[in-house]
Amino acid sequence: MYLTREEERIYNGELGWANQVCIKILVRLGELFNATKLVPISSAHVSGVSYKTLGDAPIEFLETLVNDKAKVNVEATLNPQSFDKKYIRKKLPQNLRKKQSCGVECFEKMGFTPSLTCTPYYLKKQKKNAHLAWAESSAVVYANSVIEAWTNREGGPSALAAAIIGKTPNYGMHIAENRQPKVLVKLETELKSETEFGALGIFLGKVLEDKIPVIQGLQNASKDNLKQLGAAMASTGMVNMFYYKTNTVKDRIETLNVEAKDIQQTIENLSDALKQEPDLIFIGCPHCSLAEIKQIAGLIQNGKVKKETECWICTSKHIKQRARKYVEKIEQTGAHVITDTCAVVTWTDKLGIKTIMTNSAKTAHYAPTMNNAETMLAPLKECLKTAFRG
Ligand code: F3S
């Protein structure tokens, strides 16, 4: 792999141990995937920030980087942690709170913005064709497909290293020829809700392997629905992008028909709860956009959330701030608009939550293993109706 003189100096340790470790991570990764050089990035986004998924060893590594005065070289953001300051934090044991805060403080000392959201694209607009090093899989698919920026699906350590160096190896999605579609998906049903978009993503993730699809019939899909599709697709598969603006493909490529029964079957498979009443209704995976918060405020009218049910609407601090008047209306009902975390990356089982109802196919896919919870997958309107019934 070609390194500039400056990169060689970093590699040889002339700019300190932390920089040397980070560039070595990037070069090793580049060599594994036949990259020819490092390319500058305009943003890095690190996942694996929640102590629930992180564990102790990575925190020790972060502390060592901080002690060696590691600093980010580009705009760098963080995925959700395991609690918010206002509501969930108080319910968790002190040792978990302490460990989590220690991890995030390390990131902050290195210059990361404590955005604590999986939707960094709402914080700052990324440019088309910009090279990024993002690690949150839902954000990766959104960046490549909707923003048309270029990013691989980074792991936590490689996104961290890219943030410190300000560069990433040029392989995979950073190469134009690797972004060509390989499968034409013919959608033979109209998707009626965000849940059905998510179910399509779960279905495609399983069958596409790593082949990029062109999906027919989505030209008018909202960005929020595309967000659900991409997040779900990345949960079950390795595809990092899809095309949706065109019905035509230049070359003859394989075709995949998706029928209504595929979508319905997927939704049924993701709804395994035996109970009729969920302990938690969770909206906001990925974190809600301003439009979604507004929609929720419009749907809930002036009802009250049932006493025995938790209702969480998760978003970023940035969106919550912008959506103040809608947030106020939502919180008057007893629902919680929660930032910095989500149901999947916090310990819902420690809060006594055994059944989660959600409109997110990604959450329904992960909750049985990540939360030890049974799931009910249904569109937003139905979720809210359940929260407010009676
Ligand atoms: Fe975000 Fe949590 Fe879903 S991090 S994508 S809301 S699992």
PDB file of N, CA, C and O in Angstrom, residues 1-58:
ATOM      1  N   MET A   1       0.848  -1.203   0.000  1.00  0.00           N
ATOM      2  CA  MET A   1       0.000   0.000   0.000  1.00  0.00           C
ATOM      3  C   MET A   1       0.882   1.251   0.000  1.00  0.00           C
ATOM      4  O   MET A   1       1.839   1.340   0.776  1.00  0.00           O
ATOM      5  N   TYR A   2       0.558   2.169  -0.870  1.00  0.00           N
ATOM      6  CA  TYR A   2       1.367   3.389  -0.967  1.00  0.00           C
ATOM      7  C   TYR A   2       1.068   4.316   0.229  1.00  0.00           C
ATOM      8  O   TYR A   2      -0.089   4.567   0.562  1.00  0.00           O
ATOM      9  N   LEU A   3       2.140   4.806   0.855  1.00  0.00           N
ATOM     10  CA  LEU A   3       1.970   5.790   1.926  1.00  0.00           C
ATOM     11  C   LEU A   3       2.729   7.067   1.554  1.00  0.00           C
ATOM     12  O   LEU A   3       3.843   6.995   1.032  1.00  0.00           O
ATOM     13  N   THR A   4       2.141   8.213   1.809  1.00  0.00           N
ATOM     14  CA  THR A   4       2.849   9.477   1.573  1.00  0.00           C
ATOM     15  C   THR A   4       3.980   9.595   2.616  1.00  0.00           C
ATOM     16  O   THR A   4       4.000   8.846   3.601  1.00  0.00           O
ATOM     17  N   ARG A   5       4.828  10.571   2.426  1.00  0.00           N
ATOM     18  CA  ARG A   5       5.941  10.757   3.379  1.00  0.00           C
ATOM     19  C   ARG A   5       5.422  11.004   4.797  1.00  0.00           C
ATOM     20  O   ARG A   5       5.913  10.445   5.769  1.00  0.00           O
ATOM     21  N   GLU A   6       4.367  11.844   4.845  1.00  0.00           N
ATOM     22  CA  GLU A   6       3.756  12.161   6.139  1.00  0.00           C
ATOM     23  C   GLU A   6       3.177  10.899   6.799  1.00  0.00           C
ATOM     24  O   GLU A   6       3.355  10.653   7.998  1.00  0.00           O
ATOM     25  N   GLU A   7       2.491  10.091   5.983  1.00  0.00           N
ATOM     26  CA  GLU A   7       1.901   8.855   6.523  1.00  0.00           C
ATOM     27  C   GLU A   7       2.996   7.899   6.999  1.00  0.00           C
ATOM     28  O   GLU A   7       2.841   7.216   8.005  1.00  0.00           O
ATOM     29  N   GLU A   8       4.105   7.883   6.256  1.00  0.00           N
ATOM     30  CA  GLU A   8       5.233   7.020   6.670  1.00  0.00           C
ATOM     31  C   GLU A   8       5.791   7.453   8.017  1.00  0.00           C
ATOM     32  O   GLU A   8       6.129   6.634   8.865  1.00  0.00           O
ATOM     33  N   ARG A   9       5.864   8.762   8.197  1.00  0.00           N
ATOM     34  CA  ARG A   9       6.372   9.288   9.480  1.00  0.00           C
ATOM     35  C   ARG A   9       5.449   8.841  10.622  1.00  0.00           C
ATOM     36  O   ARG A   9       5.909   8.448  11.683  1.00  0.00           O
ATOM     37  N   ILE A  10       4.140   8.911  10.364  1.00  0.00           N
ATOM     38  CA  ILE A  10       3.185   8.461  11.401  1.00  0.00           C
ATOM     39  C   ILE A  10       3.392   6.958  11.641  1.00  0.00           C
ATOM     40  O   ILE A  10       3.453   6.494  12.774  1.00  0.00           O
ATOM     41  N   TYR A  11       3.523   6.224  10.545  1.00  0.00           N
ATOM     42  CA  TYR A  11       3.676   4.768  10.628  1.00  0.00           C
ATOM     43  C   TYR A  11       4.936   4.394  11.427  1.00  0.00           C
ATOM     44  O   TYR A  11       4.959   3.410  12.156  1.00  0.00           O
ATOM     45  N   ASN A  12       5.961   5.190  11.268  1.00  0.00           N
ATOM     46  CA  ASN A  12       7.225   4.899  11.974  1.00  0.00           C
ATOM     47  C   ASN A  12       7.247   5.437  13.406  1.00  0.00           C
ATOM     48  O   ASN A  12       8.258   5.366  14.081  1.00  0.00           O
ATOM     49  N   GLY A  13       6.142   6.009  13.825  1.00  0.00           N
ATOM     50  CA  GLY A  13       6.032   6.431  15.224  1.00  0.00           C
ATOM     51  C   GLY A  13       6.569   7.824  15.492  1.00  0.00           C
ATOM     52  O   GLY A  13       6.648   8.239  16.652  1.00  0.00           O
ATOM     53  N   GLU A  14       6.894   8.598  14.436  1.00  0.00           N
ATOM     54  CA  GLU A  14       7.461   9.928  14.671  1.00  0.00           C
ATOM     55  C   GLU A  14       6.429  10.899  15.253  1.00  0.00           C
ATOM     56  O   GLU A  14       6.789  11.918  15.823  1.00  0.00           O
ATOM     57  N   LEU A  15       5.130  10.583  15.057  1.00  0.00           N
ATOM     58  CA  LEU A  15       4.096  11.461  15.635  1.00  0.00           C
ATOM     59  C   LEU A  15       3.414  10.814  16.838  1.00  0.00           C
ATOM     60  O   LEU A  15       2.253  11.101  17.152  1.00  0.00           O
ATOM     61  N   GLY A  16       4.111   9.943  17.504  1.00  0.00           N
ATOM     62  CA  GLY A  16       3.595   9.369  18.753  1.00  0.00           C
ATOM     63  C   GLY A  16       2.978   7.993  18.579  1.00  0.00           C
ATOM     64  O   GLY A  16       2.601   7.587  17.473  1.00  0.00           O
ATOM     65  N   TRP A  17       2.838   7.325  19.727  1.00  0.00           N
ATOM     66  CA  TRP A  17       2.349   5.950  19.744  1.00  0.00           C
ATOM     67  C   TRP A  17       0.892   5.857  19.260  1.00  0.00           C
ATOM     68  O   TRP A  17       0.544   4.981  18.472  1.00  0.00           O
ATOM     69  N   ALA A  18       0.029   6.768  19.749  1.00  0.00           N
ATOM     70  CA  ALA A  18      -1.404   6.666  19.417  1.00  0.00           C
ATOM     71  C   ALA A  18      -1.621   6.763  17.906  1.00  0.00           C
ATOM     72  O   ALA A  18      -2.344   5.954  17.314  1.00  0.00           O
ATOM     73  N   ASN A  19      -0.972   7.752  17.288  1.00  0.00           N
ATOM     74  CA  ASN A  19      -1.112   7.899  15.837  1.00  0.00           C
ATOM     75  C   ASN A  19      -0.550   6.676  15.105  1.00  0.00           C
ATOM     76  O   ASN A  19      -1.101   6.229  14.109  1.00  0.00           O
ATOM     77  N   GLN A  20       0.555   6.148  15.632  1.00  0.00           N
ATOM     78  CA  GLN A  20       1.169   4.986  14.996  1.00  0.00           C
ATOM     79  C   GLN A  20       0.228   3.768  15.054  1.00  0.00           C
ATOM     80  O   GLN A  20       0.017   3.091  14.046  1.00  0.00           O
ATOM     81  N   VAL A  21      -0.364   3.531  16.228  1.00  0.00           N
ATOM     82  CA  VAL A  21      -1.292   2.400  16.359  1.00  0.00           C
ATOM     83  C   VAL A  21      -2.444   2.567  15.376  1.00  0.00           C
ATOM     84  O   VAL A  21      -2.855   1.628  14.690  1.00  0.00           O
ATOM     85  N   CYS A  22      -2.971   3.789  15.314  1.00  0.00           N
ATOM     86  CA  CYS A  22      -4.150   4.027  14.464  1.00  0.00           C
ATOM     87  C   CYS A  22      -3.824   3.825  12.986  1.00  0.00           C
ATOM     88  O   CYS A  22      -4.583   3.168  12.267  1.00  0.00           O
ATOM     89  N   ILE A  23      -2.687   4.346  12.530  1.00  0.00           N
ATOM     90  CA  ILE A  23      -2.390   4.175  11.103  1.00  0.00           C
ATOM     91  C   ILE A  23      -2.083   2.705  10.810  1.00  0.00           C
ATOM     92  O   ILE A  23      -2.402   2.197   9.726  1.00  0.00           O
ATOM     93  N   LYS A  24      -1.526   2.014  11.783  1.00  0.00           N
ATOM     94  CA  LYS A  24      -1.247   0.585  11.566  1.00  0.00           C
ATOM     95  C   LYS A  24      -2.559  -0.206  11.417  1.00  0.00           C
ATOM     96  O   LYS A  24      -2.636  -1.130  10.618  1.00  0.00           O
ATOM     97  N   ILE A  25      -3.581   0.165  12.192  1.00  0.00           N
ATOM     98  CA  ILE A  25      -4.896  -0.493  12.041  1.00  0.00           C
ATOM     99  C   ILE A  25      -5.396  -0.281  10.603  1.00  0.00           C
ATOM    100  O   ILE A  25      -5.843  -1.210   9.932  1.00  0.00           O
ATOM    101  N   LEU A  26      -5.270   0.965  10.117  1.00  0.00           N
ATOM    102  CA  LEU A  26      -5.790   1.287   8.777  1.00  0.00           C
ATOM    103  C   LEU A  26      -4.993   0.581   7.680  1.00  0.00           C
ATOM    104  O   LEU A  26      -5.565   0.068   6.717  1.00  0.00           O
ATOM    105  N   VAL A  27      -3.676   0.558   7.840  1.00  0.00           N
ATOM    106  CA  VAL A  27      -2.829  -0.073   6.809  1.00  0.00           C
ATOM    107  C   VAL A  27      -3.076  -1.589   6.788  1.00  0.00           C
ATOM    108  O   VAL A  27      -3.210  -2.193   5.721  1.00  0.00           O
ATOM    109  N   ARG A  28      -3.194  -2.182   7.957  1.00  0.00           N
ATOM    110  CA  ARG A  28      -3.452  -3.638   8.026  1.00  0.00           C
ATOM    111  C   ARG A  28      -4.773  -3.955   7.333  1.00  0.00           C
ATOM    112  O   ARG A  28      -4.879  -4.896   6.563  1.00  0.00           O
ATOM    113  N   LEU A  29      -5.785  -3.154   7.631  1.00  0.00           N
ATOM    114  CA  LEU A  29      -7.106  -3.344   7.022  1.00  0.00           C
ATOM    115  C   LEU A  29      -7.008  -3.173   5.503  1.00  0.00           C
ATOM    116  O   LEU A  29      -7.541  -3.974   4.729  1.00  0.00           O
ATOM    117  N   GLY A  30      -6.302  -2.117   5.090  1.00  0.00           N
ATOM    118  CA  GLY A  30      -6.127  -1.848   3.659  1.00  0.00           C
ATOM    119  C   GLY A  30      -5.432  -3.006   2.961  1.00  0.00           C
ATOM    120  O   GLY A  30      -5.834  -3.418   1.866  1.00  0.00           O
ATOM    121  N   GLU A  31      -4.407  -3.548   3.597  1.00  0.00           N
ATOM    122  CA  GLU A  31      -3.681  -4.668   2.980  1.00  0.00           C
ATOM    123  C   GLU A  31      -4.581  -5.903   2.841  1.00  0.00           C
ATOM    124  O   GLU A  31      -4.536  -6.601   1.841  1.00  0.00           O
ATOM    125  N   LEU A  32      -5.410  -6.112   3.853  1.00  0.00           N
ATOM    126  CA  LEU A  32      -6.333  -7.275   3.800  1.00  0.00           C
ATOM    127  C   LEU A  32      -7.272  -7.188   2.603  1.00  0.00           C
ATOM    128  O   LEU A  32      -7.647  -8.187   2.015  1.00  0.00           O
ATOM    129  N   PHE A  33      -7.671  -5.952   2.266  1.00  0.00           N
ATOM    130  CA  PHE A  33      -8.657  -5.766   1.190  1.00  0.00           C
ATOM    131  C   PHE A  33      -8.053  -5.165  -0.080  1.00  0.00           C
ATOM    132  O   PHE A  33      -8.766  -4.622  -0.917  1.00  0.00           O
ATOM    133  N   ASN A  34      -6.735  -5.274  -0.200  1.00  0.00           N
ATOM    134  CA  ASN A  34      -6.031  -4.805  -1.415  1.00  0.00           C
ATOM    135  C   ASN A  34      -6.214  -3.324  -1.715  1.00  0.00           C
ATOM    136  O   ASN A  34      -6.333  -2.932  -2.883  1.00  0.00           O
ATOM    137  N   ALA A  35      -6.268  -2.498  -0.694  1.00  0.00           N
ATOM    138  CA  ALA A  35      -6.316  -1.048  -0.925  1.00  0.00           C
ATOM    139  C   ALA A  35      -4.948  -0.597  -1.445  1.00  0.00           C
ATOM    140  O   ALA A  35      -3.928  -1.201  -1.104  1.00  0.00           O
ATOM    141  N   THR A  36      -4.958   0.460  -2.260  1.00  0.00           N
ATOM    142  CA  THR A  36      -3.679   0.935  -2.800  1.00  0.00           C
ATOM    143  C   THR A  36      -3.154   2.129  -2.009  1.00  0.00           C
ATOM    144  O   THR A  36      -1.969   2.447  -2.064  1.00  0.00           O
ATOM    145  N   LYS A  37      -4.049   2.814  -1.300  1.00  0.00           N
ATOM    146  CA  LYS A  37      -3.628   4.018  -0.561  1.00  0.00           C
ATOM    147  C   LYS A  37      -4.680   4.385   0.492  1.00  0.00           C
ATOM    148  O   LYS A  37      -5.743   3.750   0.563  1.00  0.00           O
ATOM    149  N   LEU A  38      -4.380   5.429   1.248  1.00  0.00           N
ATOM    150  CA  LEU A  38      -5.380   5.984   2.171  1.00  0.00           C
ATOM    151  C   LEU A  38      -6.027   7.189   1.499  1.00  0.00           C
ATOM    152  O   LEU A  38      -5.342   7.937   0.787  1.00  0.00           O
ATOM    153  N   VAL A  39      -7.338   7.364   1.718  1.00  0.00           N
ATOM    154  CA  VAL A  39      -8.000   8.566   1.171  1.00  0.00           C
ATOM    155  C   VAL A  39      -8.508   9.434   2.332  1.00  0.00           C
ATOM    156  O   VAL A  39      -8.992   8.905   3.344  1.00  0.00           O
ATOM    157  N   PRO A  40      -8.421  10.756   2.187  1.00  0.00           N
ATOM    158  CA  PRO A  40      -8.936  11.644   3.244  1.00  0.00           C
ATOM    159  C   PRO A  40     -10.457  11.493   3.382  1.00  0.00           C
ATOM    160  O   PRO A  40     -11.149  11.307   2.384  1.00  0.00           O
ATOM    161  N   ILE A  41     -10.932  11.571   4.602  1.00  0.00           N
ATOM    162  CA  ILE A  41     -12.380  11.480   4.845  1.00  0.00           C
ATOM    163  C   ILE A  41     -12.894  12.810   5.393  1.00  0.00           C
ATOM    164  O   ILE A  41     -12.135  13.580   5.979  1.00  0.00           O
ATOM    165  N   SER A  42     -14.211  13.047   5.200  1.00  0.00           N
ATOM    166  CA  SER A  42     -14.754  14.285   5.756  1.00  0.00           C
ATOM    167  C   SER A  42     -15.452  14.034   7.085  1.00  0.00           C
ATOM    168  O   SER A  42     -15.796  14.983   7.798  1.00  0.00           O
ATOM    169  N   SER A  43     -15.671  12.770   7.431  1.00  0.00           N
ATOM    170  CA  SER A  43     -16.333  12.489   8.714  1.00  0.00           C
ATOM    171  C   SER A  43     -16.091  11.041   9.122  1.00  0.00           C
ATOM    172  O   SER A  43     -16.017  10.150   8.278  1.00  0.00           O
ATOM    173  N   ALA A  44     -15.979  10.838  10.437  1.00  0.00           N
ATOM    174  CA  ALA A  44     -15.902   9.470  10.979  1.00  0.00           C
ATOM    175  C   ALA A  44     -17.010   9.322  12.003  1.00  0.00           C
ATOM    176  O   ALA A  44     -17.346  10.274  12.710  1.00  0.00           O
ATOM    177  N   HIS A  45     -17.594   8.130  12.054  1.00  0.00           N
ATOM    178  CA  HIS A  45     -18.652   7.877  13.036  1.00  0.00           C
ATOM    179  C   HIS A  45     -18.380   6.516  13.679  1.00  0.00           C
ATOM    180  O   HIS A  45     -18.320   5.498  12.992  1.00  0.00           O
ATOM    181  N   VAL A  46     -18.222   6.538  15.006  1.00  0.00           N
ATOM    182  CA  VAL A  46     -17.830   5.325  15.728  1.00  0.00           C
ATOM    183  C   VAL A  46     -19.043   4.643  16.354  1.00  0.00           C
ATOM    184  O   VAL A  46     -19.875   5.299  16.988  1.00  0.00           O
ATOM    185  N   SER A  47     -19.129   3.333  16.166  1.00  0.00           N
ATOM    186  CA  SER A  47     -20.196   2.551  16.827  1.00  0.00           C
ATOM    187  C   SER A  47     -19.585   1.769  17.988  1.00  0.00           C
ATOM    188  O   SER A  47     -18.391   1.869  18.251  1.00  0.00           O
ATOM    189  N   GLY A  48     -20.403   0.960  18.666  1.00  0.00           N
ATOM    190  CA  GLY A  48     -19.891   0.201  19.801  1.00  0.00           C
ATOM    191  C   GLY A  48     -19.558   1.122  20.962  1.00  0.00           C
ATOM    192  O   GLY A  48     -18.575   0.927  21.661  1.00  0.00           O
ATOM    193  N   VAL A  49     -20.364   2.158  21.151  1.00  0.00           N
ATOM    194  CA  VAL A  49     -20.114   3.123  22.230  1.00  0.00           C
ATOM    195  C   VAL A  49     -20.810   2.667  23.523  1.00  0.00           C
ATOM    196  O   VAL A  49     -20.325   2.925  24.617  1.00  0.00           O
ATOM    197  N   SER A  50     -21.914   1.943  23.372  1.00  0.00           N
ATOM    198  CA  SER A  50     -22.637   1.474  24.552  1.00  0.00           C
ATOM    199  C   SER A  50     -21.784   0.467  25.314  1.00  0.00           C
ATOM    200  O   SER A  50     -21.253  -0.474  24.725  1.00  0.00           O
ATOM    201  N   TYR A  51     -21.716   0.645  26.629  1.00  0.00           N
ATOM    202  CA  TYR A  51     -20.931  -0.285  27.466  1.00  0.00           C
ATOM    203  C   TYR A  51     -21.540  -1.688  27.404  1.00  0.00           C
ATOM    204  O   TYR A  51     -20.836  -2.680  27.563  1.00  0.00           O
ATOM    205  N   LYS A  52     -22.823  -1.762  27.091  1.00  0.00           N
ATOM    206  CA  LYS A  52     -23.470  -3.078  26.978  1.00  0.00           C
ATOM    207  C   LYS A  52     -22.795  -3.924  25.890  1.00  0.00           C
ATOM    208  O   LYS A  52     -22.645  -5.116  26.013  1.00  0.00           O
ATOM    209  N   THR A  53     -22.410  -3.275  24.794  1.00  0.00           N
ATOM    210  CA  THR A  53     -21.789  -4.029  23.702  1.00  0.00           C
ATOM    211  C   THR A  53     -20.260  -3.900  23.731  1.00  0.00           C
ATOM    212  O   THR A  53     -19.554  -4.704  23.148  1.00  0.00           O
ATOM    213  N   LEU A  54     -19.769  -2.874  24.427  1.00  0.00           N
ATOM    214  CA  LEU A  54     -18.332  -2.569  24.386  1.00  0.00           C
ATOM    215  C   LEU A  54     -17.511  -3.462  25.314  1.00  0.00           C
ATOM    216  O   LEU A  54     -16.506  -4.052  24.902  1.00  0.00           O
ATOM    217  N   GLY A  55     -17.901  -3.561  26.568  1.00  0.00           N
ATOM    218  CA  GLY A  55     -17.124  -4.334  27.543  1.00  0.00           C
ATOM    219  C   GLY A  55     -15.916  -3.556  28.045  1.00  0.00           C
ATOM    220  O   GLY A  55     -15.722  -2.389  27.692  1.00  0.00           O
ATOM    221  N   ASP A  56     -15.079  -4.190  28.864  1.00  0.00           N
ATOM    222  CA  ASP A  56     -13.997  -3.478  29.561  1.00  0.00           C
ATOM    223  C   ASP A  56     -12.729  -3.252  28.739  1.00  0.00           C
ATOM    224  O   ASP A  56     -12.125  -2.184  28.816  1.00  0.00           O
ATOM    225  N   ALA A  57     -12.308  -4.260  27.974  1.00  0.00           N
ATOM    226  CA  ALA A  57     -11.014  -4.153  27.286  1.00  0.00           C
ATOM    227  C   ALA A  57     -10.937  -2.924  26.368  1.00  0.00           C
ATOM    228  O   ALA A  57      -9.951  -2.176  26.413  1.00  0.00           O
ATOM    229  N   PRO A  58     -11.960  -2.662  25.546  1.00  0.00           N
ATOM    230  CA  PRO A  58     -11.891  -1.482  24.681  1.00  0.00           C
ATOM    231  C   PRO A  58     -11.784  -0.167  25.462  1.00  0.00           C
ATOM    232  O   PRO A  58     -11.139   0.777  25.009  1.00  0.00           O
TER     233      PRO A  58
END
